[in-house]
Amino acid sequence: MTEDLFDTLWDNEPVKEPTGKPRRATAHPQMQPLAERLRPQRLDEVVGQRHLLAPGQPLRVAFDEARPHSMILWGPPGTGKTTLARLMAKAFHLPFIAISAVLSGVKEIREAVDAAQRHMNATGEPTIVFVDEVHRFSKSQQDAFLPHVESGLFIFIGATTENPSFEVNSALLSRAAVYVLESLKPEDFDILLERAIALEAPGLRFTDKARDILVNLADGDARRFLNAVELACHLALDQKIEEVDDKLLRRSLPSTLRRFDKGGENFYDLISALHKSVRGSDPNAALYWMTRMIVGGCDPLYICRRVIRMATEDIGLADPRALEIALNAAQAYERLGSPEGELAIANAVVYLAIAPKSNSIETAYNAVKSFVKKDQTRPVPLYLRNAPTKLMSELGYSHGYRYAHDEPGAFAAGEIYMPEGLEAMHWYEPRPRGLEIKIGQKLEQLDQLNREAWAKGVGRKKDRHLK
């Protein structure tokens, strides 16, 4: 029984079970998928996640200082959650039990407890228990881990693609650090492609166009990327071809992906057409391109992510309900699956297409970001600073701050919230469409109240020497 619980690492050395008996041999490495054969054996081989693994970053520090601890790894598929869990077991020479929340239940949890208890009795060491898709476990199943995490029997590592704030038991969550993993970037895939070629087909070349298609199809998922690369390498070797171009790549891809890329269209051509149709307020065209993608084999959740982007990028505050509907569509699809869940996506696509359009927030955000990168570092005015200590209060922190809720209309007329020298800067300009019409009117009213206050000598204008 325990032979099935304790997983192997990647150095082909046997991993000892709690009894000290080596587990049986696994499949020959060459029979494993490329993604498994390329799985990192050392932390420095992990691609991406520099915000967690660069020197001085939190997860790297835990490895360097030999401080294994319970954690939740939250991120999209193919970003290294399982790899990091396995590397922690290898780095600290601890037994590793992997449980899939999709395939397992209370029986498997009990077996893990029994195996870990035997190891603890024999060595005094904890066991790393890795639960993949932990959000699929019910609250009561998640509760089953709590006493063993608290006692130190388990070092619990959960992997999830869902927000742990909503999907993981709060008691379990409070006992684990949460690390957010990011989708891989194009430069990360360059590294993976180089490694894959060296292992699978030394000397083989990929054209830039073929590489771009692979990166687009991967959508940040290393496993998906390597699976496609492996198929392309096999086809090239079989046909004694030295260079993989976009035509060969399309022939090597699974039929669903070839269909999605039918007629030589790049993966992003169809999503671009969908996005532009929504932006152009054509619900029929938007529905057509969405259906083309789904029928062609595109992951509906990928479309959901793009629809959420459309709601924020092209509609924004002109109709804030658009983002809510887009998020609801993604959640509905996750709960219903195909084909019923696809109707929720269609609802969102049509709603977004007919909604009023505004890119004012995107424009303002990009303008502010560009300005901040070039501008000097401006201090926060003293009256806007918090004063949690006596010393800070004595230094003038928070002095003169006007609490808006105590002012007429909950607005401190004449107050200035920008750093000195930026008082006249305005980046956000509401569009005359949808809700932003009312937002624009509201801002005009507030500006008028400020002008009236300054005319009376009230507010910060006299302090800032504004004209």
mmCIF file with all atom_site columns, N, CA and C in Angstrom, residues 415-464:
data_model
loop_
_atom_site.group_PDB
_atom_site.id
_atom_site.type_symbol
_atom_site.label_atom_id
_atom_site.label_alt_id
_atom_site.label_comp_id
_atom_site.label_asym_id
_atom_site.label_entity_id
_atom_site.label_seq_id
_atom_site.pdbx_PDB_ins_code
_atom_site.Cartn_x
_atom_site.Cartn_y
_atom_site.Cartn_z
_atom_site.occupancy
_atom_site.B_iso_or_equiv
_atom_site.pdbx_formal_charge
_atom_site.auth_seq_id
_atom_site.auth_comp_id
_atom_site.auth_asym_id
_atom_site.auth_atom_id
_atom_site.pdbx_PDB_model_num
ATOM 1   N N  . GLU A 1 415 ? -9.350  70.132 -0.226  1.00 0.00 ? 415 GLU A N  1
ATOM 2   C CA . GLU A 1 415 ? -8.233  69.271 0.173   1.00 0.00 ? 415 GLU A CA 1
ATOM 3   C C  . GLU A 1 415 ? -7.481  68.800 -1.072  1.00 0.00 ? 415 GLU A C  1
ATOM 4   N N  . ILE A 1 416 ? -6.181  68.548 -0.916  1.00 0.00 ? 416 ILE A N  1
ATOM 5   C CA . ILE A 1 416 ? -5.344  68.077 -2.024  1.00 0.00 ? 416 ILE A CA 1
ATOM 6   C C  . ILE A 1 416 ? -4.675  66.787 -1.588  1.00 0.00 ? 416 ILE A C  1
ATOM 7   N N  . TYR A 1 417 ? -4.725  65.791 -2.453  1.00 0.00 ? 417 TYR A N  1
ATOM 8   C CA . TYR A 1 417 ? -4.195  64.481 -2.119  1.00 0.00 ? 417 TYR A CA 1
ATOM 9   C C  . TYR A 1 417 ? -2.979  64.086 -2.957  1.00 0.00 ? 417 TYR A C  1
ATOM 10  N N  . MET A 1 418 ? -2.560  64.936 -3.858  1.00 0.00 ? 418 MET A N  1
ATOM 11  C CA . MET A 1 418 ? -1.400  64.661 -4.692  1.00 0.00 ? 418 MET A CA 1
ATOM 12  C C  . MET A 1 418 ? -0.125  65.160 -4.013  1.00 0.00 ? 418 MET A C  1
ATOM 13  N N  . PRO A 1 419 ? 1.037   64.613 -4.384  1.00 0.00 ? 419 PRO A N  1
ATOM 14  C CA . PRO A 1 419 ? 2.300   65.160 -3.870  1.00 0.00 ? 419 PRO A CA 1
ATOM 15  C C  . PRO A 1 419 ? 2.489   66.601 -4.351  1.00 0.00 ? 419 PRO A C  1
ATOM 16  N N  . GLU A 1 420 ? 3.303   67.329 -3.647  1.00 0.00 ? 420 GLU A N  1
ATOM 17  C CA . GLU A 1 420 ? 3.558   68.721 -4.030  1.00 0.00 ? 420 GLU A CA 1
ATOM 18  C C  . GLU A 1 420 ? 4.179   68.775 -5.420  1.00 0.00 ? 420 GLU A C  1
ATOM 19  N N  . GLY A 1 421 ? 3.641   69.682 -6.219  1.00 0.00 ? 421 GLY A N  1
ATOM 20  C CA . GLY A 1 421 ? 4.116   69.832 -7.582  1.00 0.00 ? 421 GLY A CA 1
ATOM 21  C C  . GLY A 1 421 ? 3.265   69.126 -8.615  1.00 0.00 ? 421 GLY A C  1
ATOM 22  N N  . LEU A 1 422 ? 2.360   68.269 -8.153  1.00 0.00 ? 422 LEU A N  1
ATOM 23  C CA . LEU A 1 422 ? 1.506   67.517 -9.090  1.00 0.00 ? 422 LEU A CA 1
ATOM 24  C C  . LEU A 1 422 ? 0.038   67.862 -8.911  1.00 0.00 ? 422 LEU A C  1
ATOM 25  N N  . GLU A 1 423 ? -0.236  68.966 -8.238  1.00 0.00 ? 423 GLU A N  1
ATOM 26  C CA . GLU A 1 423 ? -1.621  69.293 -7.894  1.00 0.00 ? 423 GLU A CA 1
ATOM 27  C C  . GLU A 1 423 ? -2.522  69.421 -9.123  1.00 0.00 ? 423 GLU A C  1
ATOM 28  N N  . ALA A 1 424 ? -1.973  69.881 -10.217 1.00 0.00 ? 424 ALA A N  1
ATOM 29  C CA . ALA A 1 424 ? -2.807  70.155 -11.396 1.00 0.00 ? 424 ALA A CA 1
ATOM 30  C C  . ALA A 1 424 ? -2.891  68.970 -12.350 1.00 0.00 ? 424 ALA A C  1
ATOM 31  N N  . MET A 1 425 ? -2.261  67.842 -12.019 1.00 0.00 ? 425 MET A N  1
ATOM 32  C CA . MET A 1 425 ? -2.232  66.704 -12.937 1.00 0.00 ? 425 MET A CA 1
ATOM 33  C C  . MET A 1 425 ? -3.589  65.992 -12.957 1.00 0.00 ? 425 MET A C  1
ATOM 34  N N  . HIS A 1 426 ? -4.064  65.696 -14.161 1.00 0.00 ? 426 HIS A N  1
ATOM 35  C CA . HIS A 1 426 ? -5.305  64.928 -14.342 1.00 0.00 ? 426 HIS A CA 1
ATOM 36  C C  . HIS A 1 426 ? -5.058  63.880 -15.417 1.00 0.00 ? 426 HIS A C  1
ATOM 37  N N  . TRP A 1 427 ? -5.188  62.616 -15.040 1.00 0.00 ? 427 TRP A N  1
ATOM 38  C CA . TRP A 1 427 ? -4.997  61.536 -16.012 1.00 0.00 ? 427 TRP A CA 1
ATOM 39  C C  . TRP A 1 427 ? -6.322  60.865 -16.390 1.00 0.00 ? 427 TRP A C  1
ATOM 40  N N  . TYR A 1 428 ? -7.205  60.741 -15.441 1.00 0.00 ? 428 TYR A N  1
ATOM 41  C CA . TYR A 1 428 ? -8.466  60.047 -15.727 1.00 0.00 ? 428 TYR A CA 1
ATOM 42  C C  . TYR A 1 428 ? -9.468  61.012 -16.333 1.00 0.00 ? 428 TYR A C  1
ATOM 43  N N  . GLU A 1 429 ? -9.919  60.699 -17.545 1.00 0.00 ? 429 GLU A N  1
ATOM 44  C CA . GLU A 1 429 ? -10.919 61.496 -18.250 1.00 0.00 ? 429 GLU A CA 1
ATOM 45  C C  . GLU A 1 429 ? -12.088 60.599 -18.612 1.00 0.00 ? 429 GLU A C  1
ATOM 46  N N  . PRO A 1 430 ? -13.201 60.674 -17.891 1.00 0.00 ? 430 PRO A N  1
ATOM 47  C CA . PRO A 1 430 ? -14.347 59.805 -18.185 1.00 0.00 ? 430 PRO A CA 1
ATOM 48  C C  . PRO A 1 430 ? -14.852 60.013 -19.610 1.00 0.00 ? 430 PRO A C  1
ATOM 49  N N  . ARG A 1 431 ? -15.231 58.931 -20.249 1.00 0.00 ? 431 ARG A N  1
ATOM 50  C CA . ARG A 1 431 ? -15.805 59.006 -21.589 1.00 0.00 ? 431 ARG A CA 1
ATOM 51  C C  . ARG A 1 431 ? -17.303 59.350 -21.474 1.00 0.00 ? 431 ARG A C  1
ATOM 52  N N  . PRO A 1 432 ? -17.848 60.019 -22.454 1.00 0.00 ? 432 PRO A N  1
ATOM 53  C CA . PRO A 1 432 ? -19.282 60.388 -22.403 1.00 0.00 ? 432 PRO A CA 1
ATOM 54  C C  . PRO A 1 432 ? -20.183 59.226 -22.804 1.00 0.00 ? 432 PRO A C  1
ATOM 55  N N  . ARG A 1 433 ? -20.000 58.076 -22.135 1.00 0.00 ? 433 ARG A N  1
ATOM 56  C CA . ARG A 1 433 ? -20.789 56.883 -22.456 1.00 0.00 ? 433 ARG A CA 1
ATOM 57  C C  . ARG A 1 433 ? -21.109 56.123 -21.182 1.00 0.00 ? 433 ARG A C  1
ATOM 58  N N  . GLY A 1 434 ? -22.305 55.548 -21.138 1.00 0.00 ? 434 GLY A N  1
ATOM 59  C CA . GLY A 1 434 ? -22.680 54.691 -20.020 1.00 0.00 ? 434 GLY A CA 1
ATOM 60  C C  . GLY A 1 434 ? -22.570 55.392 -18.679 1.00 0.00 ? 434 GLY A C  1
ATOM 61  N N  . LEU A 1 435 ? -22.160 54.642 -17.668 1.00 0.00 ? 435 LEU A N  1
ATOM 62  C CA . LEU A 1 435 ? -22.060 55.177 -16.318 1.00 0.00 ? 435 LEU A CA 1
ATOM 63  C C  . LEU A 1 435 ? -21.044 56.306 -16.229 1.00 0.00 ? 435 LEU A C  1
ATOM 64  N N  . GLU A 1 436 ? -20.061 56.326 -17.141 1.00 0.00 ? 436 GLU A N  1
ATOM 65  C CA . GLU A 1 436 ? -19.030 57.364 -17.064 1.00 0.00 ? 436 GLU A CA 1
ATOM 66  C C  . GLU A 1 436 ? -19.591 58.758 -17.346 1.00 0.00 ? 436 GLU A C  1
ATOM 67  N N  . ILE A 1 437 ? -20.752 58.834 -17.951 1.00 0.00 ? 437 ILE A N  1
ATOM 68  C CA . ILE A 1 437 ? -21.411 60.140 -18.080 1.00 0.00 ? 437 ILE A CA 1
ATOM 69  C C  . ILE A 1 437 ? -21.679 60.708 -16.692 1.00 0.00 ? 437 ILE A C  1
ATOM 70  N N  . LYS A 1 438 ? -22.249 59.878 -15.807 1.00 0.00 ? 438 LYS A N  1
ATOM 71  C CA . LYS A 1 438 ? -22.535 60.319 -14.444 1.00 0.00 ? 438 LYS A CA 1
ATOM 72  C C  . LYS A 1 438 ? -21.250 60.537 -13.650 1.00 0.00 ? 438 LYS A C  1
ATOM 73  N N  . ILE A 1 439 ? -20.239 59.692 -13.892 1.00 0.00 ? 439 ILE A N  1
ATOM 74  C CA . ILE A 1 439 ? -18.955 59.870 -13.205 1.00 0.00 ? 439 ILE A CA 1
ATOM 75  C C  . ILE A 1 439 ? -18.347 61.218 -13.572 1.00 0.00 ? 439 ILE A C  1
ATOM 76  N N  . GLY A 1 440 ? -18.429 61.570 -14.868 1.00 0.00 ? 440 GLY A N  1
ATOM 77  C CA . GLY A 1 440 ? -17.907 62.860 -15.311 1.00 0.00 ? 440 GLY A CA 1
ATOM 78  C C  . GLY A 1 440 ? -18.639 64.024 -14.653 1.00 0.00 ? 440 GLY A C  1
ATOM 79  N N  . GLN A 1 441 ? -19.950 63.901 -14.561 1.00 0.00 ? 441 GLN A N  1
ATOM 80  C CA . GLN A 1 441 ? -20.745 64.950 -13.911 1.00 0.00 ? 441 GLN A CA 1
ATOM 81  C C  . GLN A 1 441 ? -20.368 65.079 -12.441 1.00 0.00 ? 441 GLN A C  1
ATOM 82  N N  . LYS A 1 442 ? -20.161 63.953 -11.778 1.00 0.00 ? 442 LYS A N  1
ATOM 83  C CA . LYS A 1 442 ? -19.779 63.966 -10.372 1.00 0.00 ? 442 LYS A CA 1
ATOM 84  C C  . LYS A 1 442 ? -18.424 64.662 -10.178 1.00 0.00 ? 442 LYS A C  1
ATOM 85  N N  . LEU A 1 443 ? -17.476 64.348 -11.039 1.00 0.00 ? 443 LEU A N  1
ATOM 86  C CA . LEU A 1 443 ? -16.156 64.971 -10.925 1.00 0.00 ? 443 LEU A CA 1
ATOM 87  C C  . LEU A 1 443 ? -16.227 66.475 -11.165 1.00 0.00 ? 443 LEU A C  1
ATOM 88  N N  . GLU A 1 444 ? -17.083 66.894 -12.087 1.00 0.00 ? 444 GLU A N  1
ATOM 89  C CA . GLU A 1 444 ? -17.259 68.331 -12.329 1.00 0.00 ? 444 GLU A CA 1
ATOM 90  C C  . GLU A 1 444 ? -17.823 69.028 -11.089 1.00 0.00 ? 444 GLU A C  1
ATOM 91  N N  . GLN A 1 445 ? -18.772 68.376 -10.420 1.00 0.00 ? 445 GLN A N  1
ATOM 92  C CA . GLN A 1 445 ? -19.341 68.946 -9.194  1.00 0.00 ? 445 GLN A CA 1
ATOM 93  C C  . GLN A 1 445 ? -18.281 69.080 -8.102  1.00 0.00 ? 445 GLN A C  1
ATOM 94  N N  . LEU A 1 446 ? -17.448 68.043 -7.952  1.00 0.00 ? 446 LEU A N  1
ATOM 95  C CA . LEU A 1 446 ? -16.401 68.077 -6.934  1.00 0.00 ? 446 LEU A CA 1
ATOM 96  C C  . LEU A 1 446 ? -15.356 69.147 -7.250  1.00 0.00 ? 446 LEU A C  1
ATOM 97  N N  . ASP A 1 447 ? -15.016 69.285 -8.539  1.00 0.00 ? 447 ASP A N  1
ATOM 98  C CA . ASP A 1 447 ? -14.064 70.331 -8.928  1.00 0.00 ? 447 ASP A CA 1
ATOM 99  C C  . ASP A 1 447 ? -14.621 71.710 -8.586  1.00 0.00 ? 447 ASP A C  1
ATOM 100 N N  . GLN A 1 448 ? -15.919 71.905 -8.817  1.00 0.00 ? 448 GLN A N  1
ATOM 101 C CA . GLN A 1 448 ? -16.539 73.192 -8.519  1.00 0.00 ? 448 GLN A CA 1
ATOM 102 C C  . GLN A 1 448 ? -16.503 73.480 -7.014  1.00 0.00 ? 448 GLN A C  1
ATOM 103 N N  . LEU A 1 449 ? -16.756 72.462 -6.201  1.00 0.00 ? 449 LEU A N  1
ATOM 104 C CA . LEU A 1 449 ? -16.682 72.634 -4.748  1.00 0.00 ? 449 LEU A CA 1
ATOM 105 C C  . LEU A 1 449 ? -15.261 73.002 -4.313  1.00 0.00 ? 449 LEU A C  1
ATOM 106 N N  . ASN A 1 450 ? -14.261 72.375 -4.943  1.00 0.00 ? 450 ASN A N  1
ATOM 107 C CA . ASN A 1 450 ? -12.873 72.716 -4.624  1.00 0.00 ? 450 ASN A CA 1
ATOM 108 C C  . ASN A 1 450 ? -12.576 74.176 -4.972  1.00 0.00 ? 450 ASN A C  1
ATOM 109 N N  . ARG A 1 451 ? -13.009 74.615 -6.154  1.00 0.00 ? 451 ARG A N  1
ATOM 110 C CA . ARG A 1 451 ? -12.738 75.992 -6.581  1.00 0.00 ? 451 ARG A CA 1
ATOM 111 C C  . ARG A 1 451 ? -13.399 76.995 -5.623  1.00 0.00 ? 451 ARG A C  1
ATOM 112 N N  . GLU A 1 452 ? -14.617 76.673 -5.202  1.00 0.00 ? 452 GLU A N  1
ATOM 113 C CA . GLU A 1 452 ? -15.317 77.562 -4.275  1.00 0.00 ? 452 GLU A CA 1
ATOM 114 C C  . GLU A 1 452 ? -14.594 77.608 -2.918  1.00 0.00 ? 452 GLU A C  1
ATOM 115 N N  . ALA A 1 453 ? -14.099 76.467 -2.458  1.00 0.00 ? 453 ALA A N  1
ATOM 116 C CA . ALA A 1 453 ? -13.388 76.430 -1.178  1.00 0.00 ? 453 ALA A CA 1
ATOM 117 C C  . ALA A 1 453 ? -12.094 77.234 -1.260  1.00 0.00 ? 453 ALA A C  1
ATOM 118 N N  . TRP A 1 454 ? -11.358 77.068 -2.349  1.00 0.00 ? 454 TRP A N  1
ATOM 119 C CA . TRP A 1 454 ? -10.108 77.808 -2.500  1.00 0.00 ? 454 TRP A CA 1
ATOM 120 C C  . TRP A 1 454 ? -10.357 79.314 -2.585  1.00 0.00 ? 454 TRP A C  1
ATOM 121 N N  . ALA A 1 455 ? -11.473 79.682 -3.241  1.00 0.00 ? 455 ALA A N  1
ATOM 122 C CA . ALA A 1 455 ? -11.804 81.107 -3.355  1.00 0.00 ? 455 ALA A CA 1
ATOM 123 C C  . ALA A 1 455 ? -12.070 81.716 -1.975  1.00 0.00 ? 455 ALA A C  1
ATOM 124 N N  . LYS A 1 456 ? -12.536 80.880 -1.045  1.00 0.00 ? 456 LYS A N  1
ATOM 125 C CA . LYS A 1 456 ? -12.809 81.336 0.320   1.00 0.00 ? 456 LYS A CA 1
ATOM 126 C C  . LYS A 1 456 ? -11.590 81.176 1.225   1.00 0.00 ? 456 LYS A C  1
ATOM 127 N N  . GLY A 1 457 ? -10.487 80.712 0.676   1.00 0.00 ? 457 GLY A N  1
ATOM 128 C CA . GLY A 1 457 ? -9.287  80.500 1.481   1.00 0.00 ? 457 GLY A CA 1
ATOM 129 C C  . GLY A 1 457 ? -9.304  79.232 2.290   1.00 0.00 ? 457 GLY A C  1
ATOM 130 N N  . VAL A 1 458 ? -10.186 78.297 1.942   1.00 0.00 ? 458 VAL A N  1
ATOM 131 C CA . VAL A 1 458 ? -10.303 77.031 2.651   1.00 0.00 ? 458 VAL A CA 1
ATOM 132 C C  . VAL A 1 458 ? -9.532  75.956 1.882   1.00 0.00 ? 458 VAL A C  1
ATOM 133 N N  . GLY A 1 459 ? -8.844  75.086 2.600   1.00 0.00 ? 459 GLY A N  1
ATOM 134 C CA . GLY A 1 459 ? -8.163  73.979 1.940   1.00 0.00 ? 459 GLY A CA 1
ATOM 135 C C  . GLY A 1 459 ? -6.682  74.209 1.780   1.00 0.00 ? 459 GLY A C  1
ATOM 136 N N  . ARG A 1 460 ? -6.082  73.478 0.867   1.00 0.00 ? 460 ARG A N  1
ATOM 137 C CA . ARG A 1 460 ? -4.630  73.458 0.722   1.00 0.00 ? 460 ARG A CA 1
ATOM 138 C C  . ARG A 1 460 ? -4.095  74.417 -0.323  1.00 0.00 ? 460 ARG A C  1
ATOM 139 N N  . LYS A 1 461 ? -4.954  75.108 -1.046  1.00 0.00 ? 461 LYS A N  1
ATOM 140 C CA . LYS A 1 461 ? -4.456  75.961 -2.120  1.00 0.00 ? 461 LYS A CA 1
ATOM 141 C C  . LYS A 1 461 ? -3.494  77.003 -1.599  1.00 0.00 ? 461 LYS A C  1
ATOM 142 N N  . LYS A 1 462 ? -3.829  77.623 -0.474  1.00 0.00 ? 462 LYS A N  1
ATOM 143 C CA . LYS A 1 462 ? -2.946  78.666 0.054   1.00 0.00 ? 462 LYS A CA 1
ATOM 144 C C  . LYS A 1 462 ? -1.623  78.079 0.543   1.00 0.00 ? 462 LYS A C  1
ATOM 145 N N  . ASP A 1 463 ? -1.658  76.825 1.020   1.00 0.00 ? 463 ASP A N  1
ATOM 146 C CA . ASP A 1 463 ? -0.443  76.190 1.493   1.00 0.00 ? 463 ASP A CA 1
ATOM 147 C C  . ASP A 1 463 ? 0.465   75.781 0.337   1.00 0.00 ? 463 ASP A C  1
ATOM 148 N N  . ARG A 1 464 ? -0.154  75.420 -0.788  1.00 0.00 ? 464 ARG A N  1
ATOM 149 C CA . ARG A 1 464 ? 0.617   74.954 -1.928  1.00 0.00 ? 464 ARG A CA 1
ATOM 150 C C  . ARG A 1 464 ? 0.948   76.052 -2.923  1.00 0.00 ? 464 ARG A C  1
#
